Coordinates of N, CA and C in Angstrom, one line a residue:
X1 N 20.8 -1.9 -10.6 CA 20.1 -0.8 -10.5 C 21.0 0.6 -10.4
X2 N 20.6 1.4 -11.1 CA 21.1 2.9 -11.6 C 20.6 3.8 -10.2
X3 N 21.4 4.9 -10.4 CA 20.8 5.6 -9.6 C 19.6 6.5 -9.8
X4 N 19.6 6.7 -11.6 CA 17.8 7.0 -12.1 C 17.1 6.3 -11.9
X5 N 17.3 4.7 -12.2 CA 16.3 3.9 -11.6 C 15.9 4.1 -10.6
X6 N 16.9 3.9 -9.2 CA 16.1 4.0 -7.9 C 15.0 5.1 -7.7
X7 N 15.6 6.0 -8.6 CA 14.6 7.7 -8.3 C 13.2 7.0 -8.7
X8 N 13.4 6.4 -10.1 CA 12.0 6.4 -11.1 C 11.0 5.3 -10.0
X9 N 11.9 4.3 -9.3 CA 11.0 3.2 -8.1 C 10.8 3.9 -6.9
X10 N 11.1 4.9 -6.6 CA 11.2 5.9 -5.6 C 9.6 6.7 -5.1
X11 N 9.9 7.4 -6.5 CA 8.5 8.2 -6.9 C 7.5 7.2 -7.2
X12 N 7.5 6.0 -7.8 CA 6.6 5.4 -8.2 C 5.8 4.5 -6.6
X13 N 6.8 4.2 -5.5 CA 6.1 3.7 -4.5 C 5.3 5.0 -3.8
X14 N 6.3 6.7 -3.7 CA 5.7 7.3 -3.2 C 4.2 7.8 -3.8
X15 N 4.1 7.9 -5.0 CA 2.8 7.9 -5.5 C 1.4 7.0 -5.6
X16 N 2.2 5.6 -5.8 CA 1.2 4.5 -5.8 C 1.1 4.0 -3.7
X17 N 1.3 4.6 -3.1 CA 2.0 3.2 -1.9 C 0.3 3.7 -0.8
X18 N -0.5 4.6 -1.1 CA -1.6 5.1 -0.4 C -2.7 4.9 -1.5
X19 N -2.7 4.8 -2.5 CA -3.5 4.7 -3.4 C -3.9 3.2 -3.8
X20 N -5.2 3.0 -4.0 CA -5.6 1.4 -4.2 C -5.1 0.9 -5.8
X21 N -4.1 1.0 -5.9 CA -3.1 0.6 -7.3 C -2.4 -0.7 -6.8
X22 N -2.0 -0.9 -5.7 CA -0.5 -1.5 -5.6 C 0.7 -0.8 -5.7
X23 N 1.3 -0.2 -4.5 CA 2.9 0.2 -4.6 C 3.5 -1.1 -5.3
X24 N 3.5 -2.4 -4.4 CA 4.2 -3.4 -4.3 C 4.0 -3.7 -5.8
X25 N 2.9 -4.0 -6.5 CA 2.8 -4.3 -7.9 C 3.7 -3.4 -8.8
X26 N 3.3 -2.0 -8.6 CA 4.2 -1.2 -9.7 C 5.3 -0.9 -9.6
X27 N 6.0 -1.4 -8.6 CA 7.6 -1.6 -8.1 C 8.4 -2.4 -9.1
X28 N 7.5 -3.9 -8.8 CA 7.9 -5.2 -9.5 C 7.7 -5.1 -10.8
X29 N 6.4 -4.0 -11.4 CA 5.9 -4.3 -12.8 C 7.1 -3.7 -13.2
X30 N 7.8 -2.4 -12.7 CA 8.7 -1.0 -13.4 C 10.2 -1.7 -13.0
X31 N 10.5 -3.1 -12.2 CA 11.7 -3.3 -11.9 C 11.7 -4.4 -13.4
X32 N 11.0 -5.4 -13.8 CA 10.7 -5.8 -14.5 C 11.0 -5.4 -15.8
X33 N 10.3 -3.9 -16.7 CA 10.2 -3.4 -17.7 C 11.3 -2.6 -18.0
X34 N 12.3 -2.4 -16.6 CA 13.6 -1.5 -17.0 C 14.6 -2.7 -16.8
X35 N 14.2 -4.0 -16.7 CA 15.1 -4.8 -16.3 C 16.2 -4.9 -15.5
X36 N 15.7 -4.3 -14.3 CA 16.6 -4.5 -12.8 C 16.2 -5.7 -12.2
X37 N 17.5 -6.2 -12.1 CA 17.7 -7.7 -11.2 C 17.1 -7.7 -9.9
X38 N 16.1 -8.3 -9.7 CA 15.9 -8.3 -8.2 C 16.8 -8.8 -7.1
X39 N 17.7 -8.2 -6.9 CA 18.7 -9.2 -6.0 C 18.4 -8.4 -4.5
X40 N 19.2 -8.8 -4.0 CA 19.2 -8.4 -2.1 C 18.9 -7.0 -2.1
X41 N 19.6 -6.5 -2.4 CA 20.0 -4.8 -2.3 C 18.9 -4.2 -2.8
X42 N 18.2 -4.5 -3.8 CA 17.1 -4.4 -4.8 C 15.8 -4.3 -3.8
X43 N 15.9 -5.6 -3.2 CA 14.3 -6.1 -2.5 C 15.0 -5.0 -1.0
X44 N 16.1 -4.9 -0.5 CA 15.9 -3.6 1.0 C 15.6 -2.7 0.6
X45 N 15.8 -2.0 -0.7 CA 15.7 -0.9 -1.4 C 14.4 0.0 -1.2
X46 N 13.4 -1.7 -1.5 CA 12.1 -1.2 -1.9 C 11.2 -1.1 -0.8
X47 N 11.7 -2.2 0.1 CA 11.4 -1.8 1.5 C 11.5 -0.7 2.3
X48 N 13.1 -0.5 2.1 CA 13.3 1.2 3.2 C 12.6 2.3 2.2
X49 N 11.8 2.2 0.8 CA 11.9 3.6 0.7 C 10.1 3.6 0.9
X50 N 9.9 2.5 1.4 CA 8.1 2.5 1.9 C 8.0 3.0 3.3
X51 N 9.5 3.1 3.7 CA 9.5 4.1 5.3 C 9.2 5.2 5.1
X52 N 10.0 5.8 4.0 CA 9.9 7.4 3.3 C 8.4 7.8 3.4
X53 N 7.7 6.9 2.7 CA 6.1 7.3 2.5 C 5.4 7.1 3.7
X54 N 5.6 6.7 4.5 CA 5.0 6.2 5.9 C 5.3 7.0 6.5
X55 N 6.7 7.8 6.8 CA 6.3 9.1 7.3 C 5.9 10.3 7.1
X56 N 5.7 10.3 5.6 CA 4.8 11.4 5.2 C 3.2 11.2 5.7
X57 N 2.8 9.8 5.9 CA 1.8 9.8 6.8 C 1.3 10.3 8.0
X58 N 2.5 9.5 8.3 CA 2.3 9.7 10.0 C 2.7 11.3 10.5
X59 N 3.3 12.0 9.9 CA 3.4 13.6 10.1 C 2.1 14.3 9.7
X60 N 1.7 13.9 8.3 CA 0.5 14.5 7.9 C -0.7 14.0 9.2
X61 N -0.7 13.2 9.6 CA -2.0 12.8 10.6 C -1.5 12.7 12.1
X62 N -0.3 13.5 12.3 CA 0.2 13.2 13.9 C -0.7 13.6 15.0
X63 N -1.4 15.0 14.5 CA -2.7 15.3 15.5 C -3.3 14.3 15.6
X64 N -4.0 13.3 14.8 CA -4.8 11.9 15.5 C -4.4 11.2 16.2
X65 N -3.1 10.7 16.0 CA -2.6 9.9 17.1 C -2.3 10.4 18.2
X66 N -2.7 11.8 18.5 CA -2.4 12.3 20.4 C -4.0 12.9 20.5
X67 N -5.1 12.4 19.9 CA -6.0 13.0 20.6 C -6.8 11.9 21.6
X68 N -6.7 10.9 21.5 CA -6.9 9.2 22.3 C -5.8 8.1 22.4
X69 N -6.2 7.6 23.3 CA -5.6 6.3 23.3 C -6.6 5.4 22.4
X70 N -7.6 5.6 22.3 CA -8.7 4.4 21.6 C -8.3 4.3 20.3
X71 N -7.6 5.2 19.7 CA -6.8 5.5 18.2 C -6.5 4.2 17.9
X72 N -5.2 3.9 19.2 CA -4.6 3.2 19.2 C -4.3 1.1 19.5
X73 N -5.5 1.5 20.5 CA -6.1 -0.1 20.4 C -6.8 -0.5 18.9
X74 N -7.4 0.4 18.3 CA -8.7 -0.3 17.4 C -7.3 -0.5 16.3
X75 N -6.3 0.5 16.1 CA -5.9 0.2 14.9 C -4.6 -1.0 15.0
X76 N -4.4 -1.4 16.4 CA -4.0 -2.7 16.8 C -4.6 -3.8 16.9
X77 N -5.9 -3.9 17.0 CA -7.1 -4.7 16.6 C -6.9 -4.7 15.1
X78 N -6.9 -3.9 14.3 CA -7.3 -4.0 12.9 C -5.6 -5.0 12.1
X79 N -4.4 -4.1 13.0 CA -3.2 -4.9 12.7 C -2.7 -6.0 12.9
X80 N -3.5 -6.6 13.8 CA -3.3 -8.3 14.5 C -3.2 -9.2 13.9
X81 N -4.2 -9.1 12.7 CA -4.8 -10.6 11.6 C -3.2 -10.5 10.7
X82 N -3.6 -9.0 10.4 CA -1.9 -9.1 9.2 C -0.5 -9.8 9.7
X83 N -0.6 -9.4 11.2 CA 0.9 -10.0 11.5 C 1.1 -11.4 12.2
X84 N -0.3 -12.2 12.2 CA -0.4 -13.1 12.5 C 0.2 -14.2 11.0
X85 N -0.8 -13.6 10.3 CA -0.9 -14.4 9.2 C 0.4 -13.8 7.9
X86 N 1.2 -12.4 8.4 CA 2.2 -12.0 8.1 C 3.9 -12.8 8.2
X87 N 3.5 -13.3 9.8 CA 4.2 -14.1 10.3 C 4.6 -15.8 9.6
X88 N 3.3 -16.0 9.5 CA 3.0 -17.8 9.0 C 3.3 -17.7 7.5
X89 N 3.0 -16.7 6.8 CA 3.5 -16.8 5.0 C 4.6 -16.1 4.4
X90 N 5.8 -15.4 5.3 CA 6.0 -14.2 4.8 C 7.0 -15.4 4.1
X91 N 7.7 -16.2 4.5 CA 8.7 -17.0 3.2 C 7.6 -17.1 1.4
X92 N 6.9 -18.1 2.2 CA 6.0 -18.6 0.8 C 5.6 -17.4 0.1
X93 N 4.8 -16.6 0.4 CA 4.3 -14.8 -0.3 C 6.0 -14.2 -1.3
X94 N 7.0 -14.4 -0.2 CA 8.4 -13.5 -1.0 C 8.8 -14.5 -2.3
X95 N 9.1 -16.3 -1.8 CA 9.4 -17.3 -2.6 C 8.6 -17.4 -3.8
X96 N 7.0 -17.3 -3.9 CA 6.1 -17.9 -5.1 C 5.0 -16.3 -5.7
X97 N 5.2 -15.8 -4.7 CA 4.5 -14.6 -5.4 C 4.7 -13.3 -5.7
X98 N 5.6 -13.5 -6.1 CA 6.7 -12.3 -6.0 C 6.6 -12.0 -7.5
X99 N 5.9 -12.1 -8.5 CA 6.4 -12.1 -10.4 C 5.7 -11.3 -10.6
X100 N 5.7 -10.9 -11.9 CA 5.0 -10.2 -12.8 C 3.3 -10.5 -13.0
X101 N 3.0 -11.8 -13.4 CA 2.0 -12.5 -13.7 C 0.8 -12.5 -12.3
X102 N 1.3 -12.6 -11.4 CA 0.2 -12.6 -9.7 C -0.1 -11.4 -9.8
X103 N 1.1 -10.6 -10.1 CA 0.8 -8.7 -10.1 C -0.3 -8.5 -10.8
X104 N -0.1 -8.6 -12.2 CA -0.9 -8.4 -13.2 C -2.2 -8.8 -13.0
X105 N -2.4 -10.6 -13.0 CA -3.7 -10.5 -12.5 C -4.3 -10.3 -11.4
X106 N -3.7 -9.8 -10.5 CA -4.3 -9.3 -9.0 C -4.7 -8.0 -9.0
X107 N -4.0 -6.8 -10.1 CA -4.5 -5.7 -10.6 C -5.9 -6.0 -11.2
X108 N -5.9 -6.8 -12.2 CA -7.3 -7.2 -13.1 C -8.4 -7.4 -11.8
X109 N -8.4 -8.2 -11.3 CA -9.1 -8.5 -10.3 C -10.1 -7.4 -9.3
X110 N -8.7 -7.0 -8.8 CA -8.7 -5.9 -7.8 C -9.6 -4.6 -8.3
X111 N -9.5 -4.6 -9.8 CA -10.2 -3.4 -10.6 C -11.3 -3.7 -10.6
X112 N -11.9 -4.9 -11.2 CA -13.3 -5.1 -10.9 C -14.0 -5.0 -9.5
X113 N -13.4 -4.9 -8.7 CA -13.7 -4.9 -7.5 C -14.1 -3.5 -6.9
X114 N -13.0 -3.0 -7.5 CA -13.0 -1.3 -6.9 C -14.2 -1.1 -7.6
X115 N -14.6 -1.4 -8.8 CA -15.6 -0.7 -9.7 C -17.0 -1.1 -8.9
X116 N -17.1 -2.2 -8.4 CA -18.1 -2.8 -8.0 C -18.7 -1.6 -6.2
X117 N -17.3 -1.7 -6.2 CA -17.3 -1.4 -4.6 C -17.7 0.3 -4.4
X118 N -17.4 1.2 -5.7 CA -18.1 2.3 -5.8 C -19.1 2.7 -6.1
X119 N -19.8 1.6 -6.9 CA -21.3 1.5 -7.1 C -22.2 1.6 -5.9
X120 N -21.6 0.9 -5.0 CA -22.3 0.6 -3.6 C -22.4 1.9 -2.7
X121 N -20.9 2.2 -3.2 CA -20.8 3.7 -1.6 C -21.5 4.8 -2.3
X122 N -21.7 4.7 -3.5 CA -21.8 6.1 -4.3 C -22.7 7.0 -3.3
X123 N -23.8 6.4 -2.7 CA -24.5 7.7 -1.6 C -24.8 7.1 0.0
X124 N -23.7 6.2 0.3 CA -23.6 5.6 1.0 C -22.8 6.4 2.5
X125 N -23.6 7.2 3.6 CA -23.1 8.1 4.7 C -22.6 7.3 5.7
X126 N -21.8 7.6 6.4 CA -21.5 7.0 7.3 C -22.3 7.5 8.9
X127 N -22.2 6.3 9.9 CA -22.9 6.7 10.9 C -22.0 7.2 12.1
X128 N -20.6 7.2 11.4 CA -19.3 7.4 12.5 C -18.9 8.9 12.1
X129 N -19.4 9.5 13.7 CA -18.8 11.2 13.3 C -17.7 11.4 12.9
X130 N -16.3 10.3 13.8 CA -15.0 10.4 13.6 C -14.7 9.3 13.0
X131 N -13.9 8.9 12.1 CA -12.8 7.3 11.8 C -12.9 6.9 13.2
X132 N -12.2 7.7 14.0 CA -11.8 6.8 15.2 C -12.8 6.2 16.3
X133 N -14.1 6.7 15.9 CA -15.6 5.9 16.6 C -15.6 4.5 15.6
X134 N -14.9 4.1 15.2 CA -15.3 2.6 14.7 C -15.1 1.8 15.8
X135 N -16.1 0.7 15.6 CA -15.9 -0.5 16.8 C -14.7 -1.2 17.0
X136 N -14.2 -2.0 17.7 CA -13.3 -3.2 17.6 C -13.5 -4.2 16.3
X137 N -14.7 -4.4 16.6 CA -15.3 -5.7 15.8 C -14.8 -5.4 14.4
X138 N -15.2 -4.2 13.7 CA -15.1 -3.5 12.4 C -13.8 -3.1 12.4
X139 N -13.1 -2.8 13.0 CA -11.3 -2.7 13.0 C -11.0 -3.9 12.8
X140 N -11.1 -5.0 13.6 CA -11.0 -6.1 13.0 C -10.9 -6.4 12.0
X141 N -12.5 -6.7 11.2 CA -12.9 -7.3 10.0 C -11.7 -6.6 9.0
X142 N -11.4 -5.3 8.8 CA -11.2 -4.2 8.2 C -9.3 -5.1 7.9
X143 N -9.0 -5.3 9.1 CA -7.4 -6.1 9.4 C -7.4 -7.5 8.6
X144 N -8.7 -8.4 8.2 CA -8.7 -9.5 8.0 C -8.7 -9.3 6.6
X145 N -9.4 -8.2 5.8 CA -9.4 -7.7 4.6 C -8.0 -7.3 3.9
X146 N -7.2 -6.5 5.2 CA -5.8 -6.3 4.5 C -4.5 -7.2 4.3
X147 N -5.2 -8.4 5.0 CA -4.4 -9.5 4.8 C -4.6 -10.1 3.5
X148 N -5.4 -9.5 2.4 CA -5.4 -10.1 1.1 C -4.4 -9.2 0.2
X149 N -4.2 -8.1 1.1 CA -2.8 -7.2 0.7 C -1.6 -8.1 0.3
X150 N -1.4 -9.3 0.9 CA -0.2 -9.6 0.9 C 0.2 -10.6 -0.3
X151 N -0.6 -10.6 -1.3 CA -0.6 -11.0 -2.5 C 0.2 -9.7 -3.2
X152 N 1.1 -9.8 -4.0 CA 1.3 -8.8 -4.8 C 0.0 -8.5 -5.9
X153 N 0.3 -7.0 -6.0 CA -0.9 -6.8 -6.8 C -2.3 -6.0 -6.6
X154 N -2.4 -6.6 -4.9 CA -3.7 -6.8 -4.6 C -3.9 -5.2 -3.8
X155 N -2.8 -5.0 -3.5 CA -3.4 -3.2 -3.1 C -3.6 -3.3 -1.4
X156 N -2.4 -3.1 -0.4 CA -2.7 -3.0 0.9 C -4.4 -1.5 0.8
X157 N -4.1 -0.5 0.2 CA -5.0 0.4 0.2 C -6.0 0.0 -0.1
X158 N -6.0 -0.8 -1.1 CA -7.4 -1.3 -1.5 C -8.5 -2.0 -0.9
X159 N -7.5 -3.3 -0.2 CA -8.2 -3.6 0.6 C -8.8 -3.7 1.9
X160 N -7.7 -2.5 2.5 CA -8.4 -1.6 3.7 C -9.3 -0.6 3.3
X161 N -10.1 0.0 2.3 CA -10.5 0.8 1.8 C -11.9 0.1 1.5
X162 N -12.5 -1.1 0.8 CA -13.0 -2.2 0.7 C -13.8 -2.5 2.4
X163 N -12.6 -3.0 2.8 CA -13.1 -3.4 4.2 C -13.9 -2.2 4.5
X164 N -13.4 -1.2 4.9 CA -14.1 -0.1 5.5 C -15.7 0.2 5.1
X165 N -15.4 0.1 3.7 CA -16.6 0.7 3.0 C -18.0 -0.2 3.1
X166 N -17.2 -2.0 3.6 CA -18.4 -3.1 4.0 C -18.5 -2.7 5.4
X167 N -18.1 -1.8 6.4 CA -17.9 -2.0 6.8 C -18.9 -0.4 7.6
X168 N -19.0 0.0 6.6 CA -20.2 1.0 6.8 C -19.8 2.7 7.2
X169 N -18.0 2.4 6.3 CA -17.5 3.9 6.7 C -18.0 4.5 4.9
X170 N -18.0 5.7 5.1 CA -18.3 6.5 3.8 C -16.7 6.7 3.4
X171 N -16.3 6.9 1.8 CA -15.2 7.0 1.2 C -14.4 7.7 1.8
X172 N -14.4 8.7 2.5 CA -13.4 9.5 2.9 C -13.4 9.0 4.3
X173 N -14.4 8.2 5.1 CA -13.4 7.8 6.7 C -12.6 6.0 6.1
X174 N -12.9 5.4 5.2 CA -12.5 4.7 4.7 C -10.8 4.5 4.3
X175 N -10.9 5.5 3.6 CA -9.8 6.4 2.8 C -9.0 6.5 4.1
X176 N -9.2 7.3 5.2 CA -8.4 8.0 6.3 C -8.3 6.2 7.1
X177 N -9.1 5.9 7.4 CA -8.4 4.6 8.1 C -7.5 3.9 7.5
X178 N -7.2 3.7 6.4 CA -6.2 2.9 5.6 C -5.2 3.7 5.6
X179 N -5.1 5.1 5.3 CA -3.6 5.6 6.0 C -3.2 5.5 7.3
X180 N -4.5 5.6 8.5 CA -3.5 5.5 9.4 C -3.4 4.2 10.2
X181 N -4.4 3.1 9.5 CA -3.8 1.6 9.4 C -2.3 1.2 9.1
X182 N -1.8 2.1 8.0 CA -0.6 1.8 7.3 C 0.5 1.9 8.5
X183 N 0.5 3.3 9.5 CA 1.4 3.5 10.0 C 2.3 2.1 10.5
X184 N 1.2 1.5 11.5 CA 1.8 0.3 11.9 C 2.5 -0.7 11.4
X185 N 1.1 -1.4 10.4 CA 1.5 -2.3 9.7 C 2.8 -2.3 8.7
X186 N 3.1 -1.1 7.9 CA 4.4 -1.1 7.2 C 5.7 -0.9 8.3
X187 N 5.5 0.2 9.4 CA 6.4 0.3 10.0 C 6.8 -0.8 10.5
X188 N 5.9 -2.3 10.7 CA 6.1 -3.6 11.2 C 6.7 -4.7 9.9
X189 N 6.5 -4.6 9.0 CA 6.4 -5.1 7.9 C 7.6 -4.6 7.4
X190 N 8.3 -3.6 6.9 CA 9.4 -3.0 6.7 C 10.4 -3.6 7.9
X191 N 10.0 -3.3 9.1 CA 11.1 -3.5 9.9 C 12.0 -4.8 10.1
X192 N 10.4 -5.9 10.0 CA 10.6 -6.9 10.2 C 11.6 -7.8 8.4
X193 N 11.5 -6.9 7.4 CA 11.8 -7.3 6.1 C 13.6 -6.9 6.6
X194 N 14.0 -5.7 7.2 CA 15.1 -5.0 7.0 C 15.7 -6.0 8.2
X195 N 15.3 -6.6 9.1 CA 15.5 -7.3 10.2 C 16.5 -8.5 9.7
X196 N 15.5 -9.3 8.6 CA 16.0 -10.7 7.7 C 16.6 -10.0 7.0
X197 N 17.2 -9.2 6.7 CA 18.4 -8.6 5.8 C 19.9 -8.6 6.2
X198 N 20.6 -9.1 5.7 CA 22.0 -9.1 6.8 C 23.2 -8.2 5.7
X199 N 22.4 -7.7 5.1 CA 23.5 -6.6 3.7 C 24.5 -5.9 4.5
X200 N 25.5 -5.2 4.0 CA 26.1 -4.4 4.4 C 26.4 -3.9 3.1
X201 N 26.0 -2.4 3.5 CA 26.1 -1.8 2.0 C 27.2 -0.8 2.1
X202 N 27.8 -0.4 0.6 CA 28.8 0.5 0.1 C 28.0 2.2 0.0
X203 N 29.3 2.8 0.3 CA 28.4 4.4 0.0 C 27.6 4.7 -0.9
X204 N 27.7 4.2 -2.2 CA 26.9 4.1 -3.0 C 25.5 4.2 -3.0
X205 N 25.8 2.6 -2.3 CA 24.3 2.1 -1.9 C 23.5 3.0 -0.8
X206 N 24.2 3.3 0.1 CA 23.8 4.3 1.2 C 23.1 5.7 0.9
X207 N 23.7 6.2 -0.6 CA 23.2 7.5 -0.9 C 22.2 7.1 -1.6
X208 N 21.7 6.2 -2.3 CA 20.7 5.6 -3.2 C 19.6 5.3 -2.1
X209 N 20.1 4.9 -1.4 CA 19.1 4.4 -0.1 C 18.4 6.1 0.8
X210 N 19.1 6.8 0.8 CA 19.0 8.0 1.3 C 17.6 8.9 0.5
X211 N 18.7 9.4 -0.8 CA 17.8 9.7 -1.8 C 16.3 9.1 -2.2
X212 N 16.3 7.5 -2.1 CA 15.0 7.3 -2.5 C 13.9 7.2 -1.2
X213 N 14.4 7.2 0.0 CA 13.8 7.7 1.6 C 13.2 9.0 1.5
X214 N 14.3 9.7 0.8 CA 13.6 11.4 1.0 C 12.5 11.8 -0.9
X215 N 12.6 11.2 -1.9 CA 12.3 11.2 -2.9 C 10.6 10.1 -2.8
X216 N 10.6 9.4 -1.9 CA 9.6 8.6 -2.0 C 8.6 9.3 -0.7
X217 N 9.5 9.8 0.1 CA 8.3 10.8 1.3 C 8.2 12.1 0.4
X218 N 8.5 13.0 -0.3 CA 7.9 14.0 -0.9 C 7.0 13.4 -1.7
X219 N 7.1 12.7 -2.8 CA 5.5 12.2 -3.5 C 4.7 11.7 -3.0
X220 N 4.7 10.7 -1.7 CA 4.0 10.4 -1.1 C 2.9 11.2 -0.4
X221 N 3.3 12.5 0.2 CA 2.7 13.5 1.0 C 1.8 14.5 -0.6
X222 N 2.4 14.5 -1.1 CA 1.8 15.4 -2.5 C 0.8 14.0 -3.5
X223 N 1.2 13.2 -3.5 CA -0.1 12.1 -3.6 C -1.6 11.5 -2.6
X224 N -1.0 11.7 -1.6 CA -2.5 11.6 -0.3 C -3.3 13.0 -0.3
X225 N -2.8 14.1 -0.6 CA -3.1 15.1 -0.3 C -4.3 15.1 -1.7
X226 N -3.5 14.7 -3.0 CA -4.6 15.0 -4.0 C -5.7 13.9 -4.0
X227 N -5.2 12.6 -3.1 CA -6.1 11.3 -3.4 C -7.4 11.7 -2.6
X228 N -7.3 12.1 -1.4 CA -8.2 12.4 -0.6 C -9.6 13.5 -1.1
X229 N -9.2 14.9 -2.0 CA -9.4 15.3 -2.6 C -10.8 14.7 -3.8
X230 N -9.9 14.1 -4.3 CA -10.3 13.3 -5.9 C -11.1 12.3 -5.4
X231 N -11.0 11.2 -4.7 CA -11.9 10.5 -3.8 C -13.4 11.0 -3.0
X232 N -13.1 12.2 -2.7 CA -14.4 12.9 -1.9 C -15.0 13.4 -3.1
X233 N -14.9 13.6 -4.1 CA -15.9 14.1 -5.0 C -16.1 12.7 -6.3
X234 N -15.5 12.2 -6.1 CA -15.0 11.1 -7.5 C -14.9 10.0 -7.7
X235 N -14.8 9.4 -5.9 CA -14.9 7.6 -5.9 C -13.8 6.8 -6.3
X236 N -13.8 5.7 -6.6 CA -12.8 5.1 -6.9 C -13.0 4.2 -8.5
X237 N -14.0 4.4 -9.2 CA -13.9 4.0 -10.7 C -12.4 4.0 -11.3
X238 N -12.5 5.0 -11.2 CA -11.2 5.5 -12.3 C -9.9 4.4 -11.7
X239 N -9.6 4.5 -10.6 CA -8.5 3.5 -10.2 C -9.0 2.7 -10.5
X240 N -10.2 1.8 -10.5 CA -10.2 0.3 -10.9 C -10.1 0.2 -12.3
X241 N -10.3 1.0 -13.4 CA -10.5 0.9 -15.0 C -8.8 0.9 -15.0
X242 N -8.2 2.0 -13.8 CA -6.7 1.9 -14.4 C -6.1 0.6 -13.7
X243 N -6.4 -0.1 -12.9 CA -5.9 -1.3 -12.8 C -5.8 -2.0 -13.7
X244 N -7.1 -2.2 -13.7 CA -7.2 -3.1 -15.1 C -6.7 -3.3 -16.7
X245 N -6.9 -1.6 -16.8 CA -5.6 -1.6 -18.0 C -4.3 -1.8 -18.0
X246 N -3.7 -1.8 -16.6 CA -2.4 -1.8 -16.1 C -2.1 -3.3 -16.3
X247 N -3.0 -4.0 -15.7 CA -2.6 -5.5 -15.4 C -2.6 -6.0 -17.4
X248 N -4.0 -5.9 -17.8 CA -4.0 -6.1 -19.2 C -2.6 -5.8 -20.3
X249 N -2.3 -4.4 -20.4 CA -1.3 -4.3 -20.8 C 0.8 -4.6 -20.7
X250 N 0.3 -5.0 -19.2 CA 1.7 -5.5 -18.8 C 1.4 -7.4 -19.2
X251 N 0.3 -8.1 -19.1 CA 0.1 -9.4 -19.4 C 0.6 -9.4 -20.8
X252 N -0.1 -8.6 -21.9 CA 0.5 -8.1 -23.6 C 1.6 -8.3 -23.7
X253 N 2.2 -7.1 -22.5 CA 3.8 -6.7 -22.6 C 4.3 -8.2 -22.4
X254 N 4.1 -8.8 -21.9 CA 5.0 -10.4 -21.0 C 5.3 -11.4 -22.2
X255 N 3.9 -11.1 -23.0 CA 3.6 -12.4 -24.1 C 5.0 -12.7 -25.0
X256 N 5.3 -13.6 -25.1 CA 6.4 -13.7 -25.9 C 7.5 -13.2 -25.5
X257 N 7.6 -12.6 -24.1 CA 9.2 -12.0 -24.2 C 9.5 -13.0 -22.5
X258 N 11.0 -13.2 -22.3 CA 11.1 -13.9 -21.3 C 11.1 -13.5 -19.9
X259 N 9.8 -12.5 -19.6 CA 9.0 -12.0 -18.6 C 8.0 -13.1 -18.2
X260 N 7.2 -13.4 -19.1 CA 6.3 -14.5 -19.1 C 6.8 -16.2 -18.8

């Protein structure tokens, strides 16, 4: 992976991490399209830059984490299912599901569900004054939905937003809870991945990691700001059609190539 390619991957990570279109899926597809070999450093790079994106969210919502202790307990209730399933299924997911075909099919199926969900919530109003008022039961259910995002291409953001909508949250609240839940989830997943990696880095690789972290942070900050404004007035349908189109296009691209 060249420096230029690493910057492209970091931009993709930052722009897609908190959108319901699957950042992991986009990075896998982009790497395949650019001919990047998925060696151990590339895998570590993709995990490390996710921490740059999550830092953007942590700083953007920092006041939310100081309002009360309730939000911590409710985020823990939502995070628990993912932690358990992730520990049990980590090796299987990494070994068998991280490939372009799984990503493409997941993008298409997720896109169909997003379009359906958008029709359901077009006029849905939440009974909650603030997203922090969510019940522990509903938070846990959203966490169960998040487990589905372990399949590459599904999208953690899409799974949690859909879970939030089915629990009575409006579009904005479901999106914000998804953002908040991303902090413990991605920190734990990223930390676990890095602990399992026993790589030693060259000075060039360290520079690549630092640049990628910064690029992901900046692009995630702008992506989240624009996404919240867009979702409040337009919903998720466009993201659903985008997922379907991307999945189909990449299946066509892989047809007859060594990627398939």
